[in-house]
Amino acid sequence: MRTLRPQILFPLFAAVTGLPGIGPRNAKLVESLAGPHLVDLLWHLPREIVDRRYSPKITEAPEGRVVTLTVKVDAHFPSHDKRKPYKVRCSDDSGFLTLVFFHARGDYLERLLPVGETRVVSGRIEHFGGEIQMAHPDHIVPLEEADSIRRVEPVYPMTAGLSPKTLGKAVAAALAKAPDLPEWLDPAFRQKRHWASWLESLRAAHAPEEEGALSPLTRMRERLAYDELLANQLALALIRATQRRLPGRSVAGHGALREKVIAALPFSLTTSQETALGEIYADMKAPSRMLRLLQGDVGSGKTVVALLAMLNAVEAGGQAALMAPTELLARQHYASIAPLARAAGIEIAVLTGRDKAADRRRTLEGLADGSIDVVLGTHALFQESVEFKDLMMAVIDEQHRFGVHQRLDLAAKGRGVDMLVMTATPIPRTLMLTAYGDLENSRLTEKPPGRQPVDTRIVPLIRIEETIEGIGRAIAKGARAYWVCPLVSESEVTDMAAAEARYAELAARFGDRVALVHGQMKPAEKDTAMLRFAEGAAQILVATTVIEVGIDVPEATIMVIEHAERFGLAQLHQLRGRIGRGAAASTCLLLYGQPLTEAARARLEIMRQTEDGFVIAEKDLELRGAGELLGVRQSGMPEFRLADIGMHGELLAVARDDAKLILARDPELKSDRGQALKTLLYLFERDAAVLTLRSG
Ligand code: ADP
Ligand code: MG
């Protein structure tokens, strides 16, 4: 992406490899922990402190406490047995302190702690075998250098393999390079909040003096959180404004195609679907551009709503496109929509990255000359070679996999394209705001009639044998079951191994009635496995969370989730949504490993109690806080580094209003404050939003 990042921010976007102590190996660790740039280290705030200010006499130093002592070195007691530690006896006028070192190098310790000299040592006190000890002091310095020991040390969230000292130094070095940035907050507002400048707040947040300073509700942390939220809200408002600025069109079809499709449906629309359609038609008819979110649980019937909305555009003489996050989903949409589209007598095509050249050429021609009315596809629809005769309406089946700028790309393929964004992840209202600003939204709150509630049971993993036997009985009667394997680690490779092991075990019992699908498989292999399951050739589909998105097999009535306690609520809900789609009763078995934390138990209990995605989403936010929502993290919802939506909800609302006001007064961000706000947007890497400004 083209970026016009202001020069003042250049140092912060340098790679962490330039920092002292950060070679290629450590850089990888820092990157996975915080991020690739210096700025990422600024956002890496301390989680704890080590307070070294307490300096008692040796005999007054309490067990377990970190203290800084001034002592005289009396004698060294090297160890001749590798399993025994090297000891150094020290003293002050109150008594003795033994410094304890395992696997020590004697010559090094003799230089560090010369007998007869005074040293300042800092570390944790232990009482052991009648001695007052300090094992591996964190600091040992001569008296003259006592000041070099930081009295209160910040402790940062860590990752294995990276030493706290190295990380601490890197953060300090990054902080030292942080420039004083022009103020982007309204002065009166800042004063009212008693907030310091960005740089002062940042430095203070990294130098907590007390436990209390670690709270997200301190002035400095609030200021930083607000900056992040303001960048988020301003970016959304800018993108929104751009979309409003582009001229829209009034789209109102004659209704004949929609009538045919509705007549061909084997069911009647739910009230929710009717209401949503009413809102969508009204938006399309309005001369401005539609930008509406259609939220509805898995299985709530969004597809037919999208189809009718697209037909409205076709009736009005235009074309419509539906973009899905994956190839599989695009094809699935095609499979369900194509028969209905044919009933209405319209031309429909699929466009993905995997089409054969000849098919692709035909589709591109049909889109350009207008003979294709509706196209379903993946992000391949964005490509420059794709031209429409007259794209009027775009539906994005989002599942949160697309960024905002991608929506813009698709919109740019037509004049005043109306946009409908569909999402199956129920999003709590506060999070809605962070992901979509104040986008209009329609919610499908009722399920289509005839669905039976899913019987959800919580089962300890030790009963897995019984579970497998139960599944054996069910598939003997023709049932189809999903078996979801846990997230073992951050790495897909290990997840795959777990799924493969489970697959091998089940296949040994049930033979080729078991299929396997995971994220590392080639798309074609994945499709084959899913297809075998959809057709019933396979009756057990062992999967990693790849099935979370979209697959639709109404005949499947069993869902087993192994180590359900490791999943977030949103994700469990998405997974469970794969069953209970047909008329037959369904069962969801949540297998949990022990010990079960309180929070995990609460999550599973909620799953047992309700199937309402909106309720589950709110509970999830309550239980874990936005930053922890696993479903959210994986979904591409904005992740905040400094703001905690659970704690800073009030600031989010203020930021939203602030952003509105800013753009009302200075839509191009041309004033001095506007320029500073641009810097803020770049600071939080909202470059795409800045690029929507005509002035760049
Ligand atoms: P979503 O995309 O919201 O997950 P779908 O649109 O795939 O849900 O719909 C799920 C299933 O429900 C489909 O098989 C669809 O044909 C069916 N369906 C949709 N609307 C209704 C309705 N009003 N009554 C009965 N079944 C419906
Ligand atoms: Mg769908």
PDB file of N, CA, C and O in Angstrom, residues 642-689:
ATOM      1  N   LEU A 642      -3.956  -0.881  23.409  1.00  0.00           N
ATOM      2  CA  LEU A 642      -3.956  -0.053  24.603  1.00  0.00           C
ATOM      3  C   LEU A 642      -5.341   0.058  25.213  1.00  0.00           C
ATOM      4  O   LEU A 642      -5.489   0.213  26.410  1.00  0.00           O
ATOM      5  N   ALA A 643      -6.330   0.014  24.368  1.00  0.00           N
ATOM      6  CA  ALA A 643      -7.690   0.141  24.871  1.00  0.00           C
ATOM      7  C   ALA A 643      -8.219  -1.230  25.236  1.00  0.00           C
ATOM      8  O   ALA A 643      -7.872  -2.225  24.625  1.00  0.00           O
ATOM      9  N   ASP A 644      -9.032  -1.261  26.261  1.00  0.00           N
ATOM     10  CA  ASP A 644      -9.679  -2.480  26.697  1.00  0.00           C
ATOM     11  C   ASP A 644     -11.173  -2.156  26.681  1.00  0.00           C
ATOM     12  O   ASP A 644     -11.645  -1.378  27.499  1.00  0.00           O
ATOM     13  N   ILE A 645     -11.873  -2.744  25.700  1.00  0.00           N
ATOM     14  CA  ILE A 645     -13.256  -2.336  25.490  1.00  0.00           C
ATOM     15  C   ILE A 645     -14.104  -2.532  26.741  1.00  0.00           C
ATOM     16  O   ILE A 645     -15.013  -1.763  27.021  1.00  0.00           O
ATOM     17  N   GLY A 646     -13.781  -3.571  27.512  1.00  0.00           N
ATOM     18  CA  GLY A 646     -14.518  -3.793  28.744  1.00  0.00           C
ATOM     19  C   GLY A 646     -14.343  -2.635  29.724  1.00  0.00           C
ATOM     20  O   GLY A 646     -15.279  -2.226  30.398  1.00  0.00           O
ATOM     21  N   MET A 647     -13.135  -2.101  29.785  1.00  0.00           N
ATOM     22  CA  MET A 647     -12.824  -1.039  30.745  1.00  0.00           C
ATOM     23  C   MET A 647     -13.050   0.359  30.169  1.00  0.00           C
ATOM     24  O   MET A 647     -13.331   1.296  30.893  1.00  0.00           O
ATOM     25  N   HIS A 648     -12.839   0.505  28.890  1.00  0.00           N
ATOM     26  CA  HIS A 648     -12.837   1.840  28.305  1.00  0.00           C
ATOM     27  C   HIS A 648     -14.051   2.105  27.410  1.00  0.00           C
ATOM     28  O   HIS A 648     -13.987   2.900  26.492  1.00  0.00           O
ATOM     29  N   GLY A 649     -15.144   1.410  27.716  1.00  0.00           N
ATOM     30  CA  GLY A 649     -16.356   1.578  26.904  1.00  0.00           C
ATOM     31  C   GLY A 649     -16.804   3.032  26.832  1.00  0.00           C
ATOM     32  O   GLY A 649     -17.213   3.524  25.781  1.00  0.00           O
ATOM     33  N   GLU A 650     -16.680   3.729  27.937  1.00  0.00           N
ATOM     34  CA  GLU A 650     -17.107   5.122  27.989  1.00  0.00           C
ATOM     35  C   GLU A 650     -16.239   5.945  27.038  1.00  0.00           C
ATOM     36  O   GLU A 650     -16.734   6.797  26.297  1.00  0.00           O
ATOM     37  N   LEU A 651     -14.941   5.681  27.032  1.00  0.00           N
ATOM     38  CA  LEU A 651     -14.037   6.424  26.154  1.00  0.00           C
ATOM     39  C   LEU A 651     -14.360   6.163  24.688  1.00  0.00           C
ATOM     40  O   LEU A 651     -14.211   7.044  23.838  1.00  0.00           O
ATOM     41  N   LEU A 652     -14.803   4.950  24.400  1.00  0.00           N
ATOM     42  CA  LEU A 652     -15.144   4.615  23.018  1.00  0.00           C
ATOM     43  C   LEU A 652     -16.285   5.504  22.528  1.00  0.00           C
ATOM     44  O   LEU A 652     -16.232   6.052  21.422  1.00  0.00           O
ATOM     45  N   ALA A 653     -17.304   5.658  23.363  1.00  0.00           N
ATOM     46  CA  ALA A 653     -18.427   6.508  22.971  1.00  0.00           C
ATOM     47  C   ALA A 653     -17.964   7.946  22.771  1.00  0.00           C
ATOM     48  O   ALA A 653     -18.374   8.620  21.818  1.00  0.00           O
ATOM     49  N   VAL A 654     -17.095   8.414  23.659  1.00  0.00           N
ATOM     50  CA  VAL A 654     -16.587   9.780  23.528  1.00  0.00           C
ATOM     51  C   VAL A 654     -15.792   9.914  22.224  1.00  0.00           C
ATOM     52  O   VAL A 654     -15.925  10.890  21.487  1.00  0.00           O
ATOM     53  N   ALA A 655     -14.972   8.912  21.936  1.00  0.00           N
ATOM     54  CA  ALA A 655     -14.148   8.954  20.726  1.00  0.00           C
ATOM     55  C   ALA A 655     -15.027   8.992  19.475  1.00  0.00           C
ATOM     56  O   ALA A 655     -14.715   9.667  18.499  1.00  0.00           O
ATOM     57  N   ARG A 656     -16.109   8.254  19.511  1.00  0.00           N
ATOM     58  CA  ARG A 656     -17.009   8.257  18.363  1.00  0.00           C
ATOM     59  C   ARG A 656     -17.556   9.665  18.121  1.00  0.00           C
ATOM     60  O   ARG A 656     -17.542  10.177  17.005  1.00  0.00           O
ATOM     61  N   ASP A 657     -18.032  10.315  19.201  1.00  0.00           N
ATOM     62  CA  ASP A 657     -18.576  11.662  19.052  1.00  0.00           C
ATOM     63  C   ASP A 657     -17.490  12.647  18.634  1.00  0.00           C
ATOM     64  O   ASP A 657     -17.719  13.536  17.818  1.00  0.00           O
ATOM     65  N   ASP A 658     -16.321  12.474  19.219  1.00  0.00           N
ATOM     66  CA  ASP A 658     -15.183  13.331  18.898  1.00  0.00           C
ATOM     67  C   ASP A 658     -14.880  13.224  17.391  1.00  0.00           C
ATOM     68  O   ASP A 658     -14.745  14.244  16.699  1.00  0.00           O
ATOM     69  N   ALA A 659     -14.820  12.005  16.895  1.00  0.00           N
ATOM     70  CA  ALA A 659     -14.504  11.786  15.486  1.00  0.00           C
ATOM     71  C   ALA A 659     -15.534  12.455  14.586  1.00  0.00           C
ATOM     72  O   ALA A 659     -15.200  13.087  13.575  1.00  0.00           O
ATOM     73  N   LYS A 660     -16.791  12.337  14.950  1.00  0.00           N
ATOM     74  CA  LYS A 660     -17.861  12.968  14.166  1.00  0.00           C
ATOM     75  C   LYS A 660     -17.674  14.472  14.106  1.00  0.00           C
ATOM     76  O   LYS A 660     -17.773  15.085  13.048  1.00  0.00           O
ATOM     77  N   LEU A 661     -17.418  15.033  15.268  1.00  0.00           N
ATOM     78  CA  LEU A 661     -17.277  16.478  15.377  1.00  0.00           C
ATOM     79  C   LEU A 661     -16.070  16.961  14.575  1.00  0.00           C
ATOM     80  O   LEU A 661     -16.128  17.958  13.862  1.00  0.00           O
ATOM     81  N   ILE A 662     -14.990  16.238  14.696  1.00  0.00           N
ATOM     82  CA  ILE A 662     -13.769  16.591  13.971  1.00  0.00           C
ATOM     83  C   ILE A 662     -14.054  16.674  12.477  1.00  0.00           C
ATOM     84  O   ILE A 662     -13.726  17.659  11.813  1.00  0.00           O
ATOM     85  N   LEU A 663     -14.702  15.653  11.948  1.00  0.00           N
ATOM     86  CA  LEU A 663     -14.940  15.623  10.506  1.00  0.00           C
ATOM     87  C   LEU A 663     -16.006  16.632  10.073  1.00  0.00           C
ATOM     88  O   LEU A 663     -15.980  17.128   8.954  1.00  0.00           O
ATOM     89  N   ALA A 664     -16.932  16.950  10.972  1.00  0.00           N
ATOM     90  CA  ALA A 664     -17.927  17.963  10.636  1.00  0.00           C
ATOM     91  C   ALA A 664     -17.238  19.313  10.473  1.00  0.00           C
ATOM     92  O   ALA A 664     -17.560  20.103   9.592  1.00  0.00           O
ATOM     93  N   ARG A 665     -16.258  19.576  11.311  1.00  0.00           N
ATOM     94  CA  ARG A 665     -15.590  20.876  11.286  1.00  0.00           C
ATOM     95  C   ARG A 665     -14.493  20.946  10.255  1.00  0.00           C
ATOM     96  O   ARG A 665     -14.212  21.998   9.689  1.00  0.00           O
ATOM     97  N   ASP A 666     -13.812  19.840  10.058  1.00  0.00           N
ATOM     98  CA  ASP A 666     -12.598  19.852   9.251  1.00  0.00           C
ATOM     99  C   ASP A 666     -12.517  18.545   8.450  1.00  0.00           C
ATOM    100  O   ASP A 666     -11.670  17.692   8.737  1.00  0.00           O
ATOM    101  N   PRO A 667     -13.412  18.405   7.457  1.00  0.00           N
ATOM    102  CA  PRO A 667     -13.553  17.102   6.793  1.00  0.00           C
ATOM    103  C   PRO A 667     -12.278  16.618   6.106  1.00  0.00           C
ATOM    104  O   PRO A 667     -12.099  15.426   5.908  1.00  0.00           O
ATOM    105  N   GLU A 668     -11.399  17.533   5.738  1.00  0.00           N
ATOM    106  CA  GLU A 668     -10.174  17.112   5.052  1.00  0.00           C
ATOM    107  C   GLU A 668      -8.977  17.065   5.998  1.00  0.00           C
ATOM    108  O   GLU A 668      -7.840  16.871   5.553  1.00  0.00           O
ATOM    109  N   LEU A 669      -9.218  17.303   7.265  1.00  0.00           N
ATOM    110  CA  LEU A 669      -8.137  17.336   8.263  1.00  0.00           C
ATOM    111  C   LEU A 669      -7.028  18.299   7.841  1.00  0.00           C
ATOM    112  O   LEU A 669      -5.846  17.945   7.808  1.00  0.00           O
ATOM    113  N   LYS A 670      -7.433  19.513   7.510  1.00  0.00           N
ATOM    114  CA  LYS A 670      -6.472  20.490   6.997  1.00  0.00           C
ATOM    115  C   LYS A 670      -5.966  21.436   8.082  1.00  0.00           C
ATOM    116  O   LYS A 670      -4.915  22.049   7.916  1.00  0.00           O
ATOM    117  N   SER A 671      -6.738  21.608   9.150  1.00  0.00           N
ATOM    118  CA  SER A 671      -6.316  22.531  10.207  1.00  0.00           C
ATOM    119  C   SER A 671      -5.070  21.965  10.892  1.00  0.00           C
ATOM    120  O   SER A 671      -4.655  20.839  10.617  1.00  0.00           O
ATOM    121  N   ASP A 672      -4.504  22.736  11.808  1.00  0.00           N
ATOM    122  CA  ASP A 672      -3.339  22.230  12.544  1.00  0.00           C
ATOM    123  C   ASP A 672      -3.700  20.959  13.303  1.00  0.00           C
ATOM    124  O   ASP A 672      -2.977  19.973  13.292  1.00  0.00           O
ATOM    125  N   ARG A 673      -4.853  21.023  13.947  1.00  0.00           N
ATOM    126  CA  ARG A 673      -5.268  19.830  14.686  1.00  0.00           C
ATOM    127  C   ARG A 673      -5.510  18.676  13.715  1.00  0.00           C
ATOM    128  O   ARG A 673      -5.163  17.523  13.997  1.00  0.00           O
ATOM    129  N   GLY A 674      -6.068  19.010  12.567  1.00  0.00           N
ATOM    130  CA  GLY A 674      -6.307  17.993  11.543  1.00  0.00           C
ATOM    131  C   GLY A 674      -5.017  17.306  11.121  1.00  0.00           C
ATOM    132  O   GLY A 674      -4.959  16.082  10.979  1.00  0.00           O
ATOM    133  N   GLN A 675      -3.966  18.101  10.954  1.00  0.00           N
ATOM    134  CA  GLN A 675      -2.668  17.525  10.580  1.00  0.00           C
ATOM    135  C   GLN A 675      -2.166  16.587  11.681  1.00  0.00           C
ATOM    136  O   GLN A 675      -1.653  15.509  11.403  1.00  0.00           O
ATOM    137  N   ALA A 676      -2.333  17.054  12.914  1.00  0.00           N
ATOM    138  CA  ALA A 676      -1.901  16.216  14.041  1.00  0.00           C
ATOM    139  C   ALA A 676      -2.705  14.917  14.072  1.00  0.00           C
ATOM    140  O   ALA A 676      -2.169  13.836  14.368  1.00  0.00           O
ATOM    141  N   LEU A 677      -3.988  15.020  13.733  1.00  0.00           N
ATOM    142  CA  LEU A 677      -4.825  13.817  13.721  1.00  0.00           C
ATOM    143  C   LEU A 677      -4.395  12.840  12.630  1.00  0.00           C
ATOM    144  O   LEU A 677      -4.498  11.630  12.785  1.00  0.00           O
ATOM    145  N   LYS A 678      -3.903  13.396  11.524  1.00  0.00           N
ATOM    146  CA  LYS A 678      -3.370  12.507  10.485  1.00  0.00           C
ATOM    147  C   LYS A 678      -2.189  11.720  11.041  1.00  0.00           C
ATOM    148  O   LYS A 678      -2.050  10.523  10.792  1.00  0.00           O
ATOM    149  N   THR A 679      -1.345  12.430  11.767  1.00  0.00           N
ATOM    150  CA  THR A 679      -0.215  11.737  12.394  1.00  0.00           C
ATOM    151  C   THR A 679      -0.725  10.631  13.319  1.00  0.00           C
ATOM    152  O   THR A 679      -0.191   9.528  13.342  1.00  0.00           O
ATOM    153  N   LEU A 680      -1.769  10.943  14.054  1.00  0.00           N
ATOM    154  CA  LEU A 680      -2.355   9.930  14.943  1.00  0.00           C
ATOM    155  C   LEU A 680      -2.795   8.708  14.142  1.00  0.00           C
ATOM    156  O   LEU A 680      -2.542   7.561  14.535  1.00  0.00           O
ATOM    157  N   LEU A 681      -3.442   8.934  13.006  1.00  0.00           N
ATOM    158  CA  LEU A 681      -3.913   7.814  12.187  1.00  0.00           C
ATOM    159  C   LEU A 681      -2.742   6.967  11.702  1.00  0.00           C
ATOM    160  O   LEU A 681      -2.802   5.739  11.709  1.00  0.00           O
ATOM    161  N   TYR A 682      -1.685   7.639  11.292  1.00  0.00           N
ATOM    162  CA  TYR A 682      -0.503   6.882  10.851  1.00  0.00           C
ATOM    163  C   TYR A 682       0.151   6.156  12.016  1.00  0.00           C
ATOM    164  O   TYR A 682       0.638   5.040  11.876  1.00  0.00           O
ATOM    165  N   LEU A 683       0.161   6.808  13.168  1.00  0.00           N
ATOM    166  CA  LEU A 683       0.764   6.196  14.348  1.00  0.00           C
ATOM    167  C   LEU A 683       0.105   4.853  14.646  1.00  0.00           C
ATOM    168  O   LEU A 683       0.755   3.882  15.002  1.00  0.00           O
ATOM    169  N   PHE A 684      -1.216   4.805  14.475  1.00  0.00           N
ATOM    170  CA  PHE A 684      -1.937   3.565  14.727  1.00  0.00           C
ATOM    171  C   PHE A 684      -2.198   2.772  13.448  1.00  0.00           C
ATOM    172  O   PHE A 684      -3.081   1.925  13.403  1.00  0.00           O
ATOM    173  N   GLU A 685      -1.411   3.106  12.433  1.00  0.00           N
ATOM    174  CA  GLU A 685      -1.421   2.338  11.188  1.00  0.00           C
ATOM    175  C   GLU A 685      -2.784   2.259  10.511  1.00  0.00           C
ATOM    176  O   GLU A 685      -3.171   1.239   9.961  1.00  0.00           O
ATOM    177  N   ARG A 686      -3.496   3.371  10.581  1.00  0.00           N
ATOM    178  CA  ARG A 686      -4.753   3.462   9.845  1.00  0.00           C
ATOM    179  C   ARG A 686      -4.486   4.199   8.527  1.00  0.00           C
ATOM    180  O   ARG A 686      -5.186   5.120   8.157  1.00  0.00           O
ATOM    181  N   ASP A 687      -3.450   3.774   7.831  1.00  0.00           N
ATOM    182  CA  ASP A 687      -3.025   4.449   6.603  1.00  0.00           C
ATOM    183  C   ASP A 687      -4.139   4.492   5.560  1.00  0.00           C
ATOM    184  O   ASP A 687      -4.325   5.487   4.860  1.00  0.00           O
ATOM    185  N   ALA A 688      -4.883   3.390   5.468  1.00  0.00           N
ATOM    186  CA  ALA A 688      -5.927   3.317   4.446  1.00  0.00           C
ATOM    187  C   ALA A 688      -6.923   4.450   4.608  1.00  0.00           C
ATOM    188  O   ALA A 688      -7.401   5.023   3.629  1.00  0.00           O
ATOM    189  N   ALA A 689      -7.207   4.787   5.861  1.00  0.00           N
ATOM    190  CA  ALA A 689      -8.183   5.842   6.102  1.00  0.00           C
ATOM    191  C   ALA A 689      -7.641   7.196   5.656  1.00  0.00           C
ATOM    192  O   ALA A 689      -8.363   8.000   5.068  1.00  0.00           O
TER     193      ALA A 689
END
